[in-house]
Amino acid sequence: MAYFITRDCIGCTLCARICPTEAIRGEKKQRHCIDAALCIECGACGRICPRQAVRDPFGRMVKREKKKDWKKPVFNLDACMACGMCVDACPAGCLELGAPSGKDKNAYPVLADSEACLGCGFCVDECPVDAVVLAPPGT
Amino acid sequence: MKRRGYMGKILMVDLEDGSIREETLPDEVYRRCLGGMGLGAHILYHRIPAGADPLGPDNMLGFLPGLLTGTGSLFTGRWMVVGKSPLTGGWGDANCGGTFSPEIKRCGYDGIFLRGISPTPVYLYVDDHTRELRDASVLWGMDTVETEIHLKANAKAAGKRPKVICIGPAGEQVSLISGIATDQGRLAARSGLGAVMGAKRLKAVVLSGQKRITAHNRVEMKRLSRICAKWVRFQPPFIPGPMTALVGALMRIMPAVITQDGLLYKILLKKWGTVSMNQLSPEMGDAPIQNWKGSSRDWGFRKSYSSHPGVFSRRETVKFHCYACPLGCGGICAMEGKYRHTHKPEYETVLSLGGLCLNQDVDSIFYLNELLNRAGMDTISVGHAVAFALECYEAGIISREDTGGLALTWGNSAAMVTLVEQMVRREGFGGVLADGVRQAVYRIGKGSEAFAVLAGGQEPAMHDSRNDPGFALHYSVEPTPGRHTLGAHLYYEMFQLWKVVRGVPKMPPMYFKGSKYRNPRRQAAIGAANSRFMTLVNCSGACMFGAFLGARRFRLFDWLNAATGWDLTPNDYMELAGDIHTLKQAFNVKHGIEPRDFKIGDRALGRPPQTEGANKGRSVEIEAMMTHYWEQFGWNPETGKPDPRVVEKMGHAA
């Protein structure tokens, strides 16, 4: 199962540049294509595509969103158990374990590189205790 | 893509000709072997020819995540290295946490196997686009921390965030007690598999994958994880560090004990980590002292006080959680001197370099911990080798001339530090000890074997088999002898298997200590259930400390079904695990091992019994227990060898 680029593609290369697994190939101004073996279904290609030329594995068109509006992970540290699963799952490498504070010596996850975040929600899927949610920036 | 928990492929690397190829495995193999240790046993049993030299080209090394790794389950981030052990000559495995395990699956594999010997030092690099052997001549000679930092920096420059495992100078020099390191100081230390990696001239494995790890029913996985997390979160205030010694003393004095609930141990682990046992264990008689000849009296409260748990928590700057671990028993500690920080020493390290050698200098233990982590050397085996040398010196078997001027007296921490530094560099008298106790006996001779405590060539762990006959059994009968992470009477109490598995012995709420030493048939049945369950744990990539929570809180069987989509009962899984255990034993028989030879040395069995201390008068009737244990698996009760027809029936004919 993988995302798919339709004929509406104008070869702007935005998708190829944002894909965290380098699964998208194509010449500039030519239709791009996704290597199904490498696609991890993060959906970033679809959200960034100006022509809405990307469909998800179920054939649904992926709606374009402005990158500044992409949702970002927010951590509930009361529920978080510092297991690191979200950090490991992040395909963009934008999560890190932060420095401990106060008496609690656990290192909890933080969004270290907000710009790199794809809003894919893998961290939310992975978290076993539902301590991560995606929220619009600034909330 | 099928959602089933495993990736369906393995990577085979031939270091001789540099070829790398993928192999797709049928679902049937996973149904039979699960993953992790089971998959490793399946591949190695078939592909290592009988009689292969453990340090030669025909031996194979496999790195495997668990079947449950990355599926949303908790405590399942451990990876396994498997191969033929140069220490025991038979099945070898070692197990390590950290963050490496899911990366194997993210690269798309359930295992990476290597054979052959590379003509020059190399490291294996794998990402989503590349699989290649790269030159490691620059890395050869670097310690494990330097190697990891170097490789990660190189990969970061290429936009990657890899996970690394590597050997240090000890592995490079083919020390038979060397291991494989990850996360700058966590070691898969046992079975001497670092030597196998060094003999293959494989310095490191660098992985950077992005593939998603699937599970059949992630919602159910999360539900089960939340049950587990709830119990891990339960953490009432607990006593100060030195008070743990009183708990141990109480357990020593009482003739009867309450069957232990692992929740108590979890509280200790979460607060301090394994060092919580530093005083408790010696007081209750669980820790071998002074090369196993001493007792709790020789390592009393005042002597063990320097390493009480609070000493370690004060130096701890941040807790270390392995991948998917909600507990966080590890930590990073600040230290002064040559090294600025180190992974918090484990209980095994503290006692093997402390009580086993009567060394009260905790600073030397911190230093040696980091030194050995960087060298990639097993602290348990090193502690034994040093303790063995100390006893030889005190007994006059070796002299100051032999040791190059070192006064190897009990508790002489300065001499110990110098000796271990020599072991790492294979210099001076350290070179005599650098391959462990068995090789040291061959080199020293003069009756020194009387002071060697070994099980099948491997140094046992810091849990006294006279105090818990379950340890004596598992040290002696497992295909990997001398290991403390495969079973014990105490572990069985905490696993609480009888609550979910039919037909296994049930523990009463309270029992007299003496009952553990009687009824070998029951003890063997307990041991067999332990072995089956721990095999399952090691196939799943799970952590024993999670399993200590008890079968109803740590829902291993349910997680396995939810991850794979299978519909097996706990008894089905235990039966599968028994088959995998049999396969490991068959591996040993194929390679000429006589299972009886793995019996641990007399001193550790209480022969003769100690005359004072917590284990006074205790001795273990190991032979009867071994016979009954082998019967439990259908192996020959006299020889411990599985019937070849049984192995064939399992679908594993060689």
mmCIF file with all atom_site columns, C-alpha atoms in Angstrom, chain A residues 1 20-23 25 35 37-42 77-86 88-94 97-100 104-107 121-130, chain B residues 1 3 70-74 99 102-103 106 128-129 158 160-161 163 210-213 218 222-223 225-226 229-230 232-233 270 312-328:
data_model
loop_
_atom_site.group_PDB
_atom_site.id
_atom_site.type_symbol
_atom_site.label_atom_id
_atom_site.label_alt_id
_atom_site.label_comp_id
_atom_site.label_asym_id
_atom_site.label_entity_id
_atom_site.label_seq_id
_atom_site.pdbx_PDB_ins_code
_atom_site.Cartn_x
_atom_site.Cartn_y
_atom_site.Cartn_z
_atom_site.occupancy
_atom_site.B_iso_or_equiv
_atom_site.pdbx_formal_charge
_atom_site.auth_seq_id
_atom_site.auth_comp_id
_atom_site.auth_asym_id
_atom_site.auth_atom_id
_atom_site.pdbx_PDB_model_num
ATOM 1  C CA . MET A 1 1   ? 0.000  0.000  0.000  1.00 0.00 ? 1   MET A CA 1
ATOM 2  C CA . PRO A 1 20  ? 11.307 11.601 4.416  1.00 0.00 ? 20  PRO A CA 1
ATOM 3  C CA . THR A 1 21  ? 12.191 8.291  2.761  1.00 0.00 ? 21  THR A CA 1
ATOM 4  C CA . GLU A 1 22  ? 13.257 9.681  -0.623 1.00 0.00 ? 22  GLU A CA 1
ATOM 5  C CA . ALA A 1 23  ? 10.570 7.519  -2.186 1.00 0.00 ? 23  ALA A CA 1
ATOM 6  C CA . ARG A 1 25  ? 11.430 10.363 -8.099 1.00 0.00 ? 25  ARG A CA 1
ATOM 7  C CA . ASP A 1 35  ? 8.243  3.961  -5.079 1.00 0.00 ? 35  ASP A CA 1
ATOM 8  C CA . ALA A 1 37  ? 8.418  -0.210 -1.560 1.00 0.00 ? 37  ALA A CA 1
ATOM 9  C CA . LEU A 1 38  ? 9.729  2.926  0.124  1.00 0.00 ? 38  LEU A CA 1
ATOM 10 C CA . CYS A 1 39  ? 6.492  4.816  0.813  1.00 0.00 ? 39  CYS A CA 1
ATOM 11 C CA . ILE A 1 40  ? 5.587  4.824  4.491  1.00 0.00 ? 40  ILE A CA 1
ATOM 12 C CA . GLU A 1 41  ? 2.224  6.546  3.979  1.00 0.00 ? 41  GLU A CA 1
ATOM 13 C CA . CYS A 1 42  ? 3.041  9.686  5.911  1.00 0.00 ? 42  CYS A CA 1
ATOM 14 C CA . LEU A 1 77  ? 3.747  14.743 30.164 1.00 0.00 ? 77  LEU A CA 1
ATOM 15 C CA . ASP A 1 78  ? 1.461  13.568 32.969 1.00 0.00 ? 78  ASP A CA 1
ATOM 16 C CA . ALA A 1 79  ? 0.555  10.557 30.850 1.00 0.00 ? 79  ALA A CA 1
ATOM 17 C CA . CYS A 1 80  ? 3.900  10.141 29.026 1.00 0.00 ? 80  CYS A CA 1
ATOM 18 C CA . MET A 1 81  ? 6.115  7.282  30.247 1.00 0.00 ? 81  MET A CA 1
ATOM 19 C CA . ALA A 1 82  ? 9.279  8.353  28.388 1.00 0.00 ? 82  ALA A CA 1
ATOM 20 C CA . CYS A 1 83  ? 9.388  5.073  26.470 1.00 0.00 ? 83  CYS A CA 1
ATOM 21 C CA . GLY A 1 84  ? 10.798 6.776  23.355 1.00 0.00 ? 84  GLY A CA 1
ATOM 22 C CA . MET A 1 85  ? 8.466  5.055  20.894 1.00 0.00 ? 85  MET A CA 1
ATOM 23 C CA . CYS A 1 86  ? 7.310  8.350  19.402 1.00 0.00 ? 86  CYS A CA 1
ATOM 24 C CA . ASP A 1 88  ? 11.786 6.318  17.149 1.00 0.00 ? 88  ASP A CA 1
ATOM 25 C CA . ALA A 1 89  ? 8.687  6.411  14.957 1.00 0.00 ? 89  ALA A CA 1
ATOM 26 C CA . CYS A 1 90  ? 9.166  9.982  13.716 1.00 0.00 ? 90  CYS A CA 1
ATOM 27 C CA . PRO A 1 91  ? 10.196 9.748  10.043 1.00 0.00 ? 91  PRO A CA 1
ATOM 28 C CA . ALA A 1 92  ? 11.372 13.362 9.982  1.00 0.00 ? 92  ALA A CA 1
ATOM 29 C CA . GLY A 1 93  ? 13.582 13.065 13.042 1.00 0.00 ? 93  GLY A CA 1
ATOM 30 C CA . CYS A 1 94  ? 12.011 16.163 14.527 1.00 0.00 ? 94  CYS A CA 1
ATOM 31 C CA . LEU A 1 97  ? 14.267 13.397 24.257 1.00 0.00 ? 97  LEU A CA 1
ATOM 32 C CA . GLY A 1 98  ? 14.619 16.615 26.219 1.00 0.00 ? 98  GLY A CA 1
ATOM 33 C CA . ALA A 1 99  ? 16.631 17.321 29.339 1.00 0.00 ? 99  ALA A CA 1
ATOM 34 C CA . PRO A 1 100 ? 15.085 16.241 32.638 1.00 0.00 ? 100 PRO A CA 1
ATOM 35 C CA . ASP A 1 104 ? 12.003 13.816 37.744 1.00 0.00 ? 104 ASP A CA 1
ATOM 36 C CA . LYS A 1 105 ? 15.067 12.454 35.953 1.00 0.00 ? 105 LYS A CA 1
ATOM 37 C CA . ASN A 1 106 ? 13.144 11.032 33.009 1.00 0.00 ? 106 ASN A CA 1
ATOM 38 C CA . ALA A 1 107 ? 13.847 12.525 29.598 1.00 0.00 ? 107 ALA A CA 1
ATOM 39 C CA . GLY A 1 121 ? 0.806  11.598 13.288 1.00 0.00 ? 121 GLY A CA 1
ATOM 40 C CA . PHE A 1 122 ? 3.012  8.503  13.498 1.00 0.00 ? 122 PHE A CA 1
ATOM 41 C CA . CYS A 1 123 ? 3.945  9.580  17.023 1.00 0.00 ? 123 CYS A CA 1
ATOM 42 C CA . VAL A 1 124 ? 0.254  9.610  17.929 1.00 0.00 ? 124 VAL A CA 1
ATOM 43 C CA . ASP A 1 125 ? -0.260 6.142  16.421 1.00 0.00 ? 125 ASP A CA 1
ATOM 44 C CA . GLU A 1 126 ? 2.728  4.698  18.236 1.00 0.00 ? 126 GLU A CA 1
ATOM 45 C CA . CYS A 1 127 ? 2.115  6.110  21.699 1.00 0.00 ? 127 CYS A CA 1
ATOM 46 C CA . PRO A 1 128 ? 0.800  3.249  23.818 1.00 0.00 ? 128 PRO A CA 1
ATOM 47 C CA . VAL A 1 129 ? -0.716 5.528  26.452 1.00 0.00 ? 129 VAL A CA 1
ATOM 48 C CA . ASP A 1 130 ? -2.252 8.211  24.221 1.00 0.00 ? 130 ASP A CA 1
ATOM 49 C CA . MET B 2 1   ? 1.050  -5.174 3.010  1.00 0.00 ? 1   MET B CA 1
ATOM 50 C CA . ARG B 2 3   ? -0.248 -6.506 9.011  1.00 0.00 ? 3   ARG B CA 1
ATOM 51 C CA . GLY B 2 70  ? 7.760  -1.971 17.270 1.00 0.00 ? 70  GLY B CA 1
ATOM 52 C CA . THR B 2 71  ? 4.223  -3.312 17.343 1.00 0.00 ? 71  THR B CA 1
ATOM 53 C CA . GLY B 2 72  ? 2.941  -1.037 20.081 1.00 0.00 ? 72  GLY B CA 1
ATOM 54 C CA . SER B 2 73  ? 3.694  -3.440 22.920 1.00 0.00 ? 73  SER B CA 1
ATOM 55 C CA . LEU B 2 74  ? 5.692  -2.346 25.952 1.00 0.00 ? 74  LEU B CA 1
ATOM 56 C CA . THR B 2 99  ? 17.343 1.693  20.763 1.00 0.00 ? 99  THR B CA 1
ATOM 57 C CA . PRO B 2 102 ? 13.378 -1.515 16.039 1.00 0.00 ? 102 PRO B CA 1
ATOM 58 C CA . GLU B 2 103 ? 15.897 -0.206 13.533 1.00 0.00 ? 103 GLU B CA 1
ATOM 59 C CA . ARG B 2 106 ? 12.689 -0.409 10.039 1.00 0.00 ? 106 ARG B CA 1
ATOM 60 C CA . ASP B 2 128 ? 16.326 2.100  2.649  1.00 0.00 ? 128 ASP B CA 1
ATOM 61 C CA . HIS B 2 129 ? 18.417 2.560  -0.474 1.00 0.00 ? 129 HIS B CA 1
ATOM 62 C CA . ALA B 2 158 ? 24.566 12.436 4.934  1.00 0.00 ? 158 ALA B CA 1
ATOM 63 C CA . LYS B 2 160 ? 20.718 10.014 8.324  1.00 0.00 ? 160 LYS B CA 1
ATOM 64 C CA . ARG B 2 161 ? 20.066 9.225  11.974 1.00 0.00 ? 161 ARG B CA 1
ATOM 65 C CA . LYS B 2 163 ? 21.512 3.232  15.141 1.00 0.00 ? 163 LYS B CA 1
ATOM 66 C CA . GLN B 2 210 ? 12.277 4.199  7.788  1.00 0.00 ? 210 GLN B CA 1
ATOM 67 C CA . LYS B 2 211 ? 9.897  1.303  7.168  1.00 0.00 ? 211 LYS B CA 1
ATOM 68 C CA . ARG B 2 212 ? 6.787  1.103  9.284  1.00 0.00 ? 212 ARG B CA 1
ATOM 69 C CA . ILE B 2 213 ? 6.343  -1.833 11.608 1.00 0.00 ? 213 ILE B CA 1
ATOM 70 C CA . ARG B 2 218 ? -3.016 -1.971 16.901 1.00 0.00 ? 218 ARG B CA 1
ATOM 71 C CA . LYS B 2 222 ? -2.645 -0.383 22.799 1.00 0.00 ? 222 LYS B CA 1
ATOM 72 C CA . ARG B 2 223 ? -5.344 -1.686 25.096 1.00 0.00 ? 223 ARG B CA 1
ATOM 73 C CA . SER B 2 225 ? -0.173 -1.835 26.737 1.00 0.00 ? 225 SER B CA 1
ATOM 74 C CA . ARG B 2 226 ? -2.356 0.451  28.805 1.00 0.00 ? 226 ARG B CA 1
ATOM 75 C CA . ALA B 2 229 ? 1.443  0.803  31.840 1.00 0.00 ? 229 ALA B CA 1
ATOM 76 C CA . LYS B 2 230 ? -1.063 1.189  34.670 1.00 0.00 ? 230 LYS B CA 1
ATOM 77 C CA . VAL B 2 232 ? 4.258  0.317  35.907 1.00 0.00 ? 232 VAL B CA 1
ATOM 78 C CA . ARG B 2 233 ? 2.919  3.706  36.929 1.00 0.00 ? 233 ARG B CA 1
ATOM 79 C CA . LYS B 2 270 ? 11.856 2.116  38.844 1.00 0.00 ? 270 LYS B CA 1
ATOM 80 C CA . PHE B 2 312 ? 24.088 5.648  42.294 1.00 0.00 ? 312 PHE B CA 1
ATOM 81 C CA . SER B 2 313 ? 20.910 7.715  42.211 1.00 0.00 ? 313 SER B CA 1
ATOM 82 C CA . ARG B 2 314 ? 22.856 10.718 43.531 1.00 0.00 ? 314 ARG B CA 1
ATOM 83 C CA . ARG B 2 315 ? 25.234 10.490 40.570 1.00 0.00 ? 315 ARG B CA 1
ATOM 84 C CA . GLU B 2 316 ? 22.473 9.817  38.072 1.00 0.00 ? 316 GLU B CA 1
ATOM 85 C CA . THR B 2 317 ? 21.774 12.836 35.842 1.00 0.00 ? 317 THR B CA 1
ATOM 86 C CA . VAL B 2 318 ? 19.133 11.355 33.549 1.00 0.00 ? 318 VAL B CA 1
ATOM 87 C CA . LYS B 2 319 ? 17.264 8.080  33.384 1.00 0.00 ? 319 LYS B CA 1
ATOM 88 C CA . PHE B 2 320 ? 17.810 5.820  30.401 1.00 0.00 ? 320 PHE B CA 1
ATOM 89 C CA . HIS B 2 321 ? 14.831 4.019  28.891 1.00 0.00 ? 321 HIS B CA 1
ATOM 90 C CA . CYS B 2 322 ? 15.331 1.342  26.301 1.00 0.00 ? 322 CYS B CA 1
ATOM 91 C CA . TYR B 2 323 ? 12.980 1.561  23.310 1.00 0.00 ? 323 TYR B CA 1
ATOM 92 C CA . ALA B 2 324 ? 9.369  0.902  24.371 1.00 0.00 ? 324 ALA B CA 1
ATOM 93 C CA . CYS B 2 325 ? 10.265 0.746  28.037 1.00 0.00 ? 325 CYS B CA 1
ATOM 94 C CA . PRO B 2 326 ? 7.994  2.617  30.439 1.00 0.00 ? 326 PRO B CA 1
ATOM 95 C CA . LEU B 2 327 ? 10.148 1.668  33.433 1.00 0.00 ? 327 LEU B CA 1
ATOM 96 C CA . GLY B 2 328 ? 13.570 3.212  32.827 1.00 0.00 ? 328 GLY B CA 1
#
